[in-house]
Amino acid sequence: MNTQLNWNSVAIKQQEIHFSGSIYASKSGKAIMSESFGYANYPDRIINQPHTRFSIASGSKIFTSIAICKLVEEGKITFDTKIIDSLDIDFPHFDEEITIHHILTHTSGIPDYFDEDEMDDYEELWESLPMYRVRNAKDFLPMFQYEKMQEKAGSPFEYNNTGYIILGLVIEHISGMNFTDYIEKNIFKTAGMIDSGYFSLDEIPANAATGYIKKPDGTWKSNIYSLPAKGGPDGGAYVTASDMGIFWEALRNGKLLSAEMTRQLLSPQENVTEDIYYGYGGYMESNGQDVVKYIQMGYDPGVNYRSVHYPDQDLTIVVCSNKSEGAYEMLKEIENLTVNK
């Protein structure tokens, strides 16, 4: 592989779109590209580096899925366990037949606290519920607990954030641990993701990038008033790009789940559109017989994340950004240079 040619091409794309963030690519467990661009803190001109931590929004839903799979492995729940039987919280208008499987695959029909068909600005959510009060899974309850079902349980795929909040509550109820503590201990620490964690925006550790949102006049503002104060079951973990490479290695090598449970996590469950499916662990592209690649993505104001893993090539590409856009374009550029090369 012509590394210099790759670097030139990626650098040109970065300059073209003013990408800010980190990129990481590995093949067969060895890093083939690790670069960073832009600033983690613009006023102080602190540059992004390979060890910079980025929020990855919904890219962290897979951690919630793995935690559920671990509880299934331990015999504490099954994928067919009904939500009503795994929580002591009342949802008076929810279908009592909703199962863990339904929520993992976004087929539960429950109301989404952030319905993208009705609201296109995530910041609007915090006008009625101050974001600084949202630090745990239970803090989301006022946004959906007494809402009515959108569809019947078992309806076709409809991406849903509320379901993953409920999964987080299940994890807490069954394990007896706070959700973020459970993930940090049983996934991040086990995998060796030493720089990853769930951090409160008012207690951000060193080497964490501030997210930036472009204003209509072309200037920038931080996203500290645009997101929950702390990430949780539906998104918001902080990782380094290389930690996500470590994550895929750990998952594929059986450090996080048994071989059979890993297979279930990574198998197609619901067709989304054409050759794109959703499994317990997220999106994937299938050729009809095998999974071609696994796809992770996350979008929040001031946060943009994309990652893919090609199982046949043992190729992983991770792109983290502390702006609202740019990760997809950088990912496609790196894919063009590395896939089947």
CSV table of C-alpha atoms in Angstrom, one decimal, residues 11-336:
chain,number,residue,atom,x,y,z
A,11,ALA,CA,-4.8,15.6,3.6
A,12,ILE,CA,-6.3,17.1,0.4
A,13,LYS,CA,-9.8,16.0,1.5
A,14,GLN,CA,-9.3,17.4,5.0
A,15,GLN,CA,-8.3,20.8,3.6
A,16,GLU,CA,-11.2,20.7,1.2
A,17,ILE,CA,-13.9,20.2,3.9
A,18,HIS,CA,-12.0,21.8,6.9
A,19,PHE,CA,-12.3,18.5,8.8
A,20,SER,CA,-11.5,18.7,12.6
A,21,GLY,CA,-10.9,15.5,14.4
A,22,SER,CA,-8.9,12.2,14.4
A,23,ILE,CA,-8.8,9.3,12.0
A,24,TYR,CA,-7.5,5.8,12.6
A,25,ALA,CA,-7.3,2.7,10.4
A,26,SER,CA,-6.0,-0.7,11.2
A,27,LYS,CA,-5.6,-4.0,9.2
A,28,SER,CA,-5.1,-7.3,10.9
A,29,GLY,CA,-4.6,-5.6,14.3
A,30,LYS,CA,-1.9,-3.2,13.0
A,31,ALA,CA,-2.4,0.5,12.6
A,32,ILE,CA,-2.0,1.7,9.0
A,33,MET,CA,-3.1,5.3,9.5
A,34,SER,CA,-3.4,7.5,12.5
A,35,GLU,CA,-3.8,11.3,12.0
A,36,SER,CA,-5.4,14.3,13.6
A,37,PHE,CA,-6.5,17.7,12.3
A,38,GLY,CA,-7.9,20.9,13.6
A,39,TYR,CA,-8.4,22.0,17.2
A,40,ALA,CA,-9.7,20.3,20.3
A,41,ASN,CA,-10.1,23.8,21.8
A,42,TYR,CA,-10.3,26.6,19.3
A,43,PRO,CA,-9.8,29.7,21.5
A,44,ASP,CA,-6.6,28.3,23.0
A,45,ARG,CA,-5.5,26.7,19.7
A,46,ILE,CA,-5.1,23.3,21.4
A,47,ILE,CA,-4.7,20.9,18.5
A,48,ASN,CA,-6.4,17.5,18.1
A,49,GLN,CA,-4.0,14.6,18.6
A,50,PRO,CA,-4.3,10.8,18.4
A,51,HIS,CA,-4.9,10.6,22.1
A,52,THR,CA,-7.7,13.2,22.0
A,53,ARG,CA,-11.0,12.0,23.3
A,54,PHE,CA,-14.2,12.7,21.3
A,55,SER,CA,-17.8,12.2,22.0
A,56,ILE,CA,-19.3,9.8,19.5
A,57,ALA,CA,-23.0,10.3,20.1
A,58,SER,CA,-25.1,7.3,19.0
A,59,GLY,CA,-21.9,5.5,17.9
A,60,SER,CA,-21.8,4.2,21.5
A,61,LYS,CA,-25.2,2.4,21.3
A,62,ILE,CA,-23.2,-0.8,20.6
A,63,PHE,CA,-21.8,-0.6,24.1
A,64,THR,CA,-25.3,-0.8,25.5
A,65,SER,CA,-26.1,-3.7,23.2
A,66,ILE,CA,-23.0,-5.6,24.4
A,67,ALA,CA,-24.0,-5.0,28.0
A,68,ILE,CA,-27.4,-6.5,27.3
A,69,CYS,CA,-25.7,-9.5,25.6
A,70,LYS,CA,-23.5,-10.0,28.6
A,71,LEU,CA,-26.6,-10.2,30.9
A,72,VAL,CA,-28.2,-12.7,28.4
A,73,GLU,CA,-25.0,-14.8,28.6
A,74,GLU,CA,-25.2,-14.7,32.4
A,75,GLY,CA,-28.8,-16.1,32.2
A,76,LYS,CA,-30.3,-13.0,33.9
A,77,ILE,CA,-32.5,-12.1,30.9
A,78,THR,CA,-33.2,-13.4,27.4
A,79,PHE,CA,-33.7,-11.5,24.2
A,80,ASP,CA,-37.4,-12.5,24.5
A,81,THR,CA,-37.7,-11.1,28.1
A,82,LYS,CA,-40.5,-8.5,28.2
A,83,ILE,CA,-39.6,-5.1,29.4
A,84,ILE,CA,-42.5,-5.1,31.9
A,85,ASP,CA,-40.7,-8.1,33.5
A,86,SER,CA,-37.3,-6.6,33.7
A,87,LEU,CA,-38.0,-3.1,35.2
A,88,ASP,CA,-39.8,-1.7,38.2
A,89,ILE,CA,-40.8,1.4,36.3
A,90,ASP,CA,-44.3,2.0,35.1
A,91,PHE,CA,-45.0,2.8,31.4
A,92,PRO,CA,-48.8,3.0,31.5
A,93,HIS,CA,-49.3,3.3,27.7
A,94,PHE,CA,-46.6,0.9,26.5
A,95,ASP,CA,-47.5,-2.4,25.0
A,96,GLU,CA,-46.8,-5.1,27.5
A,97,GLU,CA,-45.5,-7.5,24.8
A,98,ILE,CA,-42.4,-5.3,24.1
A,99,THR,CA,-39.3,-7.4,24.4
A,100,ILE,CA,-35.5,-6.8,24.7
A,101,HIS,CA,-35.3,-8.0,21.1
A,102,HIS,CA,-37.8,-5.4,19.9
A,103,ILE,CA,-35.8,-2.6,21.5
A,104,LEU,CA,-32.4,-3.8,20.3
A,105,THR,CA,-33.7,-3.9,16.8
A,106,HIS,CA,-35.7,-0.6,16.9
A,107,THR,CA,-39.0,-2.5,16.2
A,108,SER,CA,-40.7,-1.7,19.6
A,109,GLY,CA,-43.0,1.0,18.4
A,110,ILE,CA,-42.4,3.1,21.5
A,111,PRO,CA,-42.3,6.9,21.2
A,112,ASP,CA,-38.9,8.4,20.5
A,113,TYR,CA,-38.0,11.3,22.8
A,114,PHE,CA,-36.1,12.8,19.8
A,115,ASP,CA,-38.4,12.2,16.8
A,116,GLU,CA,-36.4,13.3,13.8
A,117,ASP,CA,-39.6,13.4,11.7
A,118,GLU,CA,-41.0,16.2,13.9
A,119,MET,CA,-37.8,17.9,15.2
A,120,ASP,CA,-34.6,18.5,13.3
A,121,ASP,CA,-32.7,20.4,16.0
A,122,TYR,CA,-31.5,18.3,19.0
A,123,GLU,CA,-31.0,21.5,20.9
A,124,GLU,CA,-34.8,22.1,21.1
A,125,LEU,CA,-35.2,19.3,23.5
A,126,TRP,CA,-33.5,21.1,26.3
A,127,GLU,CA,-36.0,24.1,26.3
A,128,SER,CA,-38.4,22.1,28.4
A,129,LEU,CA,-36.0,19.9,30.3
A,130,PRO,CA,-32.7,21.7,31.2
A,131,MET,CA,-29.8,19.7,29.9
A,132,TYR,CA,-27.8,20.2,33.0
A,133,ARG,CA,-30.3,17.9,34.9
A,134,VAL,CA,-29.8,15.0,32.5
A,135,ARG,CA,-26.9,12.9,33.9
A,136,ASN,CA,-28.5,9.4,34.3
A,137,ALA,CA,-30.8,7.2,32.3
A,138,LYS,CA,-33.7,7.9,34.7
A,139,ASP,CA,-33.4,11.6,34.0
A,140,PHE,CA,-34.8,11.0,30.5
A,141,LEU,CA,-38.1,9.5,31.8
A,142,PRO,CA,-40.1,12.8,31.8
A,143,MET,CA,-39.5,12.9,28.1
A,144,PHE,CA,-41.4,9.7,27.3
A,145,GLN,CA,-42.6,7.7,30.3
A,146,TYR,CA,-46.3,8.7,29.8
A,147,GLU,CA,-46.3,9.0,26.0
A,148,LYS,CA,-48.5,6.7,23.9
A,149,MET,CA,-47.1,4.1,21.5
A,150,GLN,CA,-46.2,5.2,18.0
A,151,GLU,CA,-46.6,1.8,16.4
A,152,LYS,CA,-47.4,-1.8,17.4
A,153,ALA,CA,-44.6,-3.8,19.0
A,154,GLY,CA,-42.9,-5.8,16.2
A,155,SER,CA,-43.5,-3.0,13.6
A,156,PRO,CA,-40.9,-2.4,10.9
A,157,PHE,CA,-37.5,-0.8,11.8
A,158,GLU,CA,-37.8,2.8,13.0
A,159,TYR,CA,-34.7,4.2,14.6
A,160,ASN,CA,-35.4,5.0,18.2
A,161,ASN,CA,-33.3,6.6,21.0
A,162,THR,CA,-35.9,6.0,23.8
A,163,GLY,CA,-35.5,2.3,23.5
A,164,TYR,CA,-31.8,2.4,24.4
A,165,ILE,CA,-32.5,4.6,27.4
A,166,ILE,CA,-34.9,1.8,28.5
A,167,LEU,CA,-32.1,-0.8,27.9
A,168,GLY,CA,-29.8,1.2,30.1
A,169,LEU,CA,-32.5,1.2,32.8
A,170,VAL,CA,-32.7,-2.6,32.4
A,171,ILE,CA,-28.9,-2.9,32.8
A,172,GLU,CA,-29.0,-0.9,35.9
A,173,HIS,CA,-31.9,-2.8,37.4
A,174,ILE,CA,-30.5,-6.3,36.6
A,175,SER,CA,-26.8,-5.5,37.4
A,176,GLY,CA,-27.3,-3.2,40.4
A,177,MET,CA,-24.8,-0.8,38.9
A,178,ASN,CA,-25.0,2.6,37.4
A,179,PHE,CA,-25.1,2.3,33.6
A,180,THR,CA,-21.9,4.2,32.9
A,181,ASP,CA,-20.0,2.4,35.7
A,182,TYR,CA,-21.1,-0.9,34.2
A,183,ILE,CA,-19.9,0.0,30.7
A,184,GLU,CA,-16.6,1.4,31.9
A,185,LYS,CA,-15.9,-1.7,34.0
A,186,ASN,CA,-17.2,-4.5,31.8
A,187,ILE,CA,-16.4,-3.1,28.3
A,188,PHE,CA,-13.9,-0.3,28.3
A,189,LYS,CA,-11.6,-1.8,31.0
A,190,THR,CA,-11.9,-5.3,29.7
A,191,ALA,CA,-11.2,-4.3,26.1
A,192,GLY,CA,-8.2,-2.1,27.1
A,193,MET,CA,-9.9,1.2,26.1
A,194,ILE,CA,-7.9,3.1,28.6
A,195,ASP,CA,-8.8,6.6,27.4
A,196,SER,CA,-12.6,6.0,27.0
A,197,GLY,CA,-15.4,6.9,29.4
A,198,TYR,CA,-18.6,8.8,30.0
A,199,PHE,CA,-17.8,12.3,31.2
A,200,SER,CA,-20.0,15.1,32.5
A,201,LEU,CA,-19.6,18.3,30.4
A,202,ASP,CA,-18.8,20.3,33.5
A,203,GLU,CA,-16.1,17.7,34.6
A,204,ILE,CA,-14.4,17.0,31.3
A,205,PRO,CA,-11.0,15.4,31.8
A,206,ALA,CA,-7.7,16.3,30.0
A,207,ASN,CA,-7.4,15.5,26.3
A,208,ALA,CA,-11.1,15.8,25.5
A,209,ALA,CA,-12.2,17.8,22.5
A,210,THR,CA,-14.9,20.5,22.8
A,211,GLY,CA,-17.6,20.1,20.2
A,212,TYR,CA,-18.2,23.1,17.9
A,213,ILE,CA,-21.4,24.2,16.1
A,214,LYS,CA,-21.3,26.7,13.2
A,215,LYS,CA,-23.6,29.7,13.6
A,216,PRO,CA,-25.5,31.3,10.8
A,217,ASP,CA,-23.0,34.2,10.7
A,218,GLY,CA,-20.1,31.8,10.1
A,219,THR,CA,-18.7,32.0,13.7
A,220,TRP,CA,-18.5,29.0,16.0
A,221,LYS,CA,-20.0,28.2,19.4
A,222,SER,CA,-19.3,25.2,21.7
A,223,ASN,CA,-22.0,22.5,22.2
A,224,ILE,CA,-22.0,22.5,26.0
A,225,TYR,CA,-25.7,23.7,26.1
A,226,SER,CA,-26.8,21.5,23.3
A,227,LEU,CA,-26.4,18.0,24.8
A,228,PRO,CA,-27.3,16.2,28.0
A,229,ALA,CA,-24.8,17.0,30.7
A,230,LYS,CA,-23.5,13.4,30.6
A,231,GLY,CA,-23.8,10.7,28.0
A,232,GLY,CA,-25.8,7.5,28.6
A,233,PRO,CA,-27.3,4.4,27.1
A,234,ASP,CA,-28.4,6.0,23.8
A,235,GLY,CA,-25.1,7.8,23.2
A,236,GLY,CA,-22.4,10.2,24.4
A,237,ALA,CA,-19.4,8.1,25.3
A,238,TYR,CA,-16.0,9.7,24.8
A,239,VAL,CA,-13.4,7.6,23.0
A,240,THR,CA,-10.1,8.0,21.1
A,241,ALA,CA,-10.1,6.9,17.5
A,242,SER,CA,-7.5,4.2,18.3
A,243,ASP,CA,-9.6,3.0,21.3
A,244,MET,CA,-12.3,2.1,18.8
A,245,GLY,CA,-9.8,0.1,16.9
A,246,ILE,CA,-8.9,-1.7,20.1
A,247,PHE,CA,-12.6,-2.2,20.7
A,248,TRP,CA,-13.2,-4.1,17.5
A,249,GLU,CA,-10.1,-6.2,18.1
A,250,ALA,CA,-11.4,-7.1,21.6
A,251,LEU,CA,-14.9,-7.9,20.3
A,252,ARG,CA,-13.6,-10.0,17.4
A,253,ASN,CA,-11.2,-11.9,19.7
A,254,GLY,CA,-13.7,-12.9,22.3
A,255,LYS,CA,-12.7,-10.6,25.1
A,256,LEU,CA,-16.1,-9.1,25.5
A,257,LEU,CA,-18.5,-11.9,24.6
A,258,SER,CA,-18.4,-15.6,23.8
A,259,ALA,CA,-18.1,-16.6,20.1
A,260,GLU,CA,-21.7,-17.6,19.9
A,261,MET,CA,-23.0,-14.4,21.5
A,262,THR,CA,-20.7,-12.3,19.3
A,263,ARG,CA,-22.2,-14.0,16.3
A,264,GLN,CA,-25.7,-13.1,17.5
A,265,LEU,CA,-24.6,-9.5,18.2
A,266,LEU,CA,-23.2,-9.1,14.7
A,267,SER,CA,-25.9,-11.0,12.7
A,268,PRO,CA,-28.5,-9.2,10.6
A,269,GLN,CA,-31.9,-9.0,12.3
A,270,GLU,CA,-34.0,-6.4,10.5
A,271,ASN,CA,-33.8,-5.1,6.9
A,272,VAL,CA,-33.6,-1.3,6.9
A,273,THR,CA,-33.3,-0.6,3.1
A,274,GLU,CA,-32.0,-2.7,0.2
A,275,ASP,CA,-28.7,-4.2,1.3
A,276,ILE,CA,-28.5,-2.4,4.7
A,277,TYR,CA,-29.6,-4.4,7.8
A,278,TYR,CA,-29.7,-3.7,11.5
A,279,GLY,CA,-28.5,-6.3,14.1
A,280,TYR,CA,-28.2,-6.2,17.9
A,281,GLY,CA,-25.0,-4.3,17.4
A,282,GLY,CA,-25.9,-1.8,14.8
A,283,TYR,CA,-26.1,-1.3,11.0
A,284,MET,CA,-24.4,-3.6,8.5
A,285,GLU,CA,-24.2,-4.1,4.8
A,286,SER,CA,-24.9,-7.6,3.5
A,287,ASN,CA,-24.4,-9.1,0.0
A,288,GLY,CA,-27.2,-11.6,0.7
A,289,GLN,CA,-25.0,-14.3,2.1
A,290,ASP,CA,-22.4,-12.6,4.3
A,291,VAL,CA,-21.9,-9.3,6.1
A,292,VAL,CA,-19.6,-7.1,4.0
A,293,LYS,CA,-19.1,-4.4,6.6
A,294,TYR,CA,-20.4,-3.2,10.0
A,295,ILE,CA,-21.3,0.5,10.2
A,296,GLN,CA,-21.3,2.7,13.2
A,297,MET,CA,-22.4,6.4,13.2
A,298,GLY,CA,-23.2,9.2,15.5
A,299,TYR,CA,-24.5,12.7,15.1
A,300,ASP,CA,-25.1,15.4,17.7
A,301,PRO,CA,-24.6,19.2,17.5
A,302,GLY,CA,-20.8,19.5,17.5
A,303,VAL,CA,-20.3,15.8,17.2
A,304,ASN,CA,-19.8,13.6,14.1
A,305,TYR,CA,-18.6,10.0,14.1
A,306,ARG,CA,-18.3,7.3,11.5
A,307,SER,CA,-16.7,3.9,11.7
A,308,VAL,CA,-16.7,0.7,9.6
A,309,HIS,CA,-15.3,-2.7,10.1
A,310,TYR,CA,-14.8,-5.1,7.2
A,311,PRO,CA,-14.7,-8.6,8.7
A,312,ASP,CA,-13.2,-10.5,5.7
A,313,GLN,CA,-10.3,-8.0,5.4
A,314,ASP,CA,-10.0,-7.4,9.2
A,315,LEU,CA,-10.0,-3.8,8.3
A,316,THR,CA,-11.3,-1.1,10.7
A,317,ILE,CA,-11.6,2.6,10.0
A,318,VAL,CA,-12.6,5.2,12.6
A,319,VAL,CA,-13.3,8.9,12.1
A,320,CYS,CA,-14.1,11.1,15.1
A,321,SER,CA,-14.9,14.8,14.7
A,322,ASN,CA,-15.6,17.7,17.1
A,323,LYS,CA,-17.7,19.5,14.4
A,324,SER,CA,-21.2,18.5,13.2
A,325,GLU,CA,-20.0,17.4,9.8
A,326,GLY,CA,-17.1,15.9,7.9
A,327,ALA,CA,-16.7,12.4,9.3
A,328,TYR,CA,-18.5,10.6,6.4
A,329,GLU,CA,-16.4,12.4,3.7
A,330,MET,CA,-13.2,11.4,5.4
A,331,LEU,CA,-14.3,7.9,5.9
A,332,LYS,CA,-15.2,7.5,2.2
A,333,GLU,CA,-11.8,8.8,1.2
A,334,ILE,CA,-10.0,6.3,3.5
A,335,GLU,CA,-12.3,3.5,2.3
A,336,ASN,CA,-11.4,4.3,-1.3
